[in-house]
CSV table of C-alpha atoms and ligand atoms in Angstrom, one decimal:
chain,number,residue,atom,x,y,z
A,1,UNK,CA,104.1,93.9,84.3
A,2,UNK,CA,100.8,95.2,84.6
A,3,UNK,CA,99.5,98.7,84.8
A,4,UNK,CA,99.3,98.4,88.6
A,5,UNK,CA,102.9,97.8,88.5
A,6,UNK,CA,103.8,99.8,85.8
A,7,UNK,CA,103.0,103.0,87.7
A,8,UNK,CA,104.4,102.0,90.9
A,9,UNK,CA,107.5,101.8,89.1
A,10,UNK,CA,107.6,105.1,87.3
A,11,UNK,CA,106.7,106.3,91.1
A,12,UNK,CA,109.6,104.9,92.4
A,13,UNK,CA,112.0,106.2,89.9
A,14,UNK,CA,111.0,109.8,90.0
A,15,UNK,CA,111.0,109.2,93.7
A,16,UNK,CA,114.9,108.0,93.7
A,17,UNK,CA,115.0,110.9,91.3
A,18,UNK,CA,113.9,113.6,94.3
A,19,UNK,CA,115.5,111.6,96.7
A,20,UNK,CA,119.1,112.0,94.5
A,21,UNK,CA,119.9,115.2,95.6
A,22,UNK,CA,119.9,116.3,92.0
A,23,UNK,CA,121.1,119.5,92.1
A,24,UNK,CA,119.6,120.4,88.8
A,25,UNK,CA,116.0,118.7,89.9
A,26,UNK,CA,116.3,120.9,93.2
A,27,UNK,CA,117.4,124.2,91.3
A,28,UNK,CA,114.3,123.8,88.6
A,29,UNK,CA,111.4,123.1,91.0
A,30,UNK,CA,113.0,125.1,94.1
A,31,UNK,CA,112.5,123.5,97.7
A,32,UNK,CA,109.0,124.4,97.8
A,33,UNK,CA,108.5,123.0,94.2
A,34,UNK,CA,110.0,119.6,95.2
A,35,UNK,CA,108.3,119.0,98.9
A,36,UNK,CA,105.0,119.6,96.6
A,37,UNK,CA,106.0,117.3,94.0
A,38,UNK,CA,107.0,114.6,96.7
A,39,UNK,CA,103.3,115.5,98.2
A,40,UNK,CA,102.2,114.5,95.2
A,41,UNK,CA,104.0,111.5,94.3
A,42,UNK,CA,102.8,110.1,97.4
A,43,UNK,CA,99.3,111.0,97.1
A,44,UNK,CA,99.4,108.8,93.9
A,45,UNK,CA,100.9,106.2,95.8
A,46,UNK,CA,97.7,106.5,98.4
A,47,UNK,CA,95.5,106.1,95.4
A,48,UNK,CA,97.0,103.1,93.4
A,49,UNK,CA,96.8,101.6,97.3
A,50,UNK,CA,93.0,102.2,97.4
A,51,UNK,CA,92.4,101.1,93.8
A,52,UNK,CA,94.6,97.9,94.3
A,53,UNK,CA,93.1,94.6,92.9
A,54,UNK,CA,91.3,92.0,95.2
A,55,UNK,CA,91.7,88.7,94.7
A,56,UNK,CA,88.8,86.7,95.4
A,57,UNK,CA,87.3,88.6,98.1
A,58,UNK,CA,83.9,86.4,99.0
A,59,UNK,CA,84.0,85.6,95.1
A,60,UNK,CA,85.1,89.0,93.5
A,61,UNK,CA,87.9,90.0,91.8
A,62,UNK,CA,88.5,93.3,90.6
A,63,UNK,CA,88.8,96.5,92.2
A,64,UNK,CA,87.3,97.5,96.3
A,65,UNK,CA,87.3,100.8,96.0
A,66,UNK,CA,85.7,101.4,92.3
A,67,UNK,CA,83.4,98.1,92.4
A,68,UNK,CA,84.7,97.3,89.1
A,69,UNK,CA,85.4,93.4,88.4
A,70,UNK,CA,88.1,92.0,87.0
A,71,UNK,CA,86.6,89.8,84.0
A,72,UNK,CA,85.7,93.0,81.4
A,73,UNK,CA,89.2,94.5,80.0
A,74,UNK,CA,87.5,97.8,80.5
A,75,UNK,CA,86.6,97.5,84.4
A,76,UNK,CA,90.0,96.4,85.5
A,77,UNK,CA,92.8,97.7,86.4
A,78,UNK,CA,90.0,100.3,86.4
A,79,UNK,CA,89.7,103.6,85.0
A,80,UNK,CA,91.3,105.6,88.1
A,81,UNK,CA,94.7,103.2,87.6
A,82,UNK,CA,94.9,103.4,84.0
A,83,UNK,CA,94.1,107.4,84.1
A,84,UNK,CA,97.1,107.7,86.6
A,85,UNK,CA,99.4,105.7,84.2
A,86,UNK,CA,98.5,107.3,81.3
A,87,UNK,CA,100.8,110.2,82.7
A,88,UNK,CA,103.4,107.9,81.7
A,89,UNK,CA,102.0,106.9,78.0
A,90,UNK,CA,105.7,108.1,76.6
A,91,UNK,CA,107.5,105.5,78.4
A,92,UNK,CA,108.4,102.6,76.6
A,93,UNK,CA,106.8,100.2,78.7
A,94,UNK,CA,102.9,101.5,78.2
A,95,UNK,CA,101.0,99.9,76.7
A,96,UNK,CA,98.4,101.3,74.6
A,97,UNK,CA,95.7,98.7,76.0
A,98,UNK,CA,96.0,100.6,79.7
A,99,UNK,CA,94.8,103.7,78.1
A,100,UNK,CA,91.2,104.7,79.6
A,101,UNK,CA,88.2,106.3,77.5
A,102,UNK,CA,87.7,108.4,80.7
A,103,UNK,CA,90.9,110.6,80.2
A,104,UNK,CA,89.0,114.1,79.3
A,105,UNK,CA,91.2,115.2,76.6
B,1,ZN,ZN1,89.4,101.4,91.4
């Protein structure tokens, strides 16, 4: 699993999660709270879309959007991916290699 993948997962479950009908989710973020956080969830989706690898696009690999190629560990997944994920740093499936120097904190 790569980063990539790793955050369209955690995407998808806090997506079922909304998408539950959790009473309790509903009651803590109210209706307003949750149509913002679904907003939100799929803005992230529209970013990981734009920041998606290419695959040997006339010779590059790496990412469209940033420019950043896919042979230095630091340019790729690059740093707008790996900021993204490291929402999800707690989760047992991040990996410490994804994190990003560019995270301000
Ligand atoms: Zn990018």
């Amino acid at each position: 699993m790569d980063v990539t993948e790793f955050l369209l997962a955690r995407l998808a479950e806090e997506r079922a999660a909304l998408d539950g009908a959790e009473a309790g989710t509903e009651a803590a973020l109210g209706e307003e709270g949750t149509g913002r956080r679904r907003a939100e969830l799929r803005a992230v989706r529209a970013i990981v879309e734009l920041h998606r690898g290419a695959a040997d696009i006339w010779g590059f690999h790496g990412c469209l959007t940033c420019g950043n190629v896919a042979d230095t560990t630091a340019g790729f997944p690059c740093p707008t991916v790996r900021a993204l994920a490291a929402v999800h740093s707690d989760h047992p499936d991040y990996r410490a290699e994804w994190a990003t120097s560019a995270n301000p904190d």
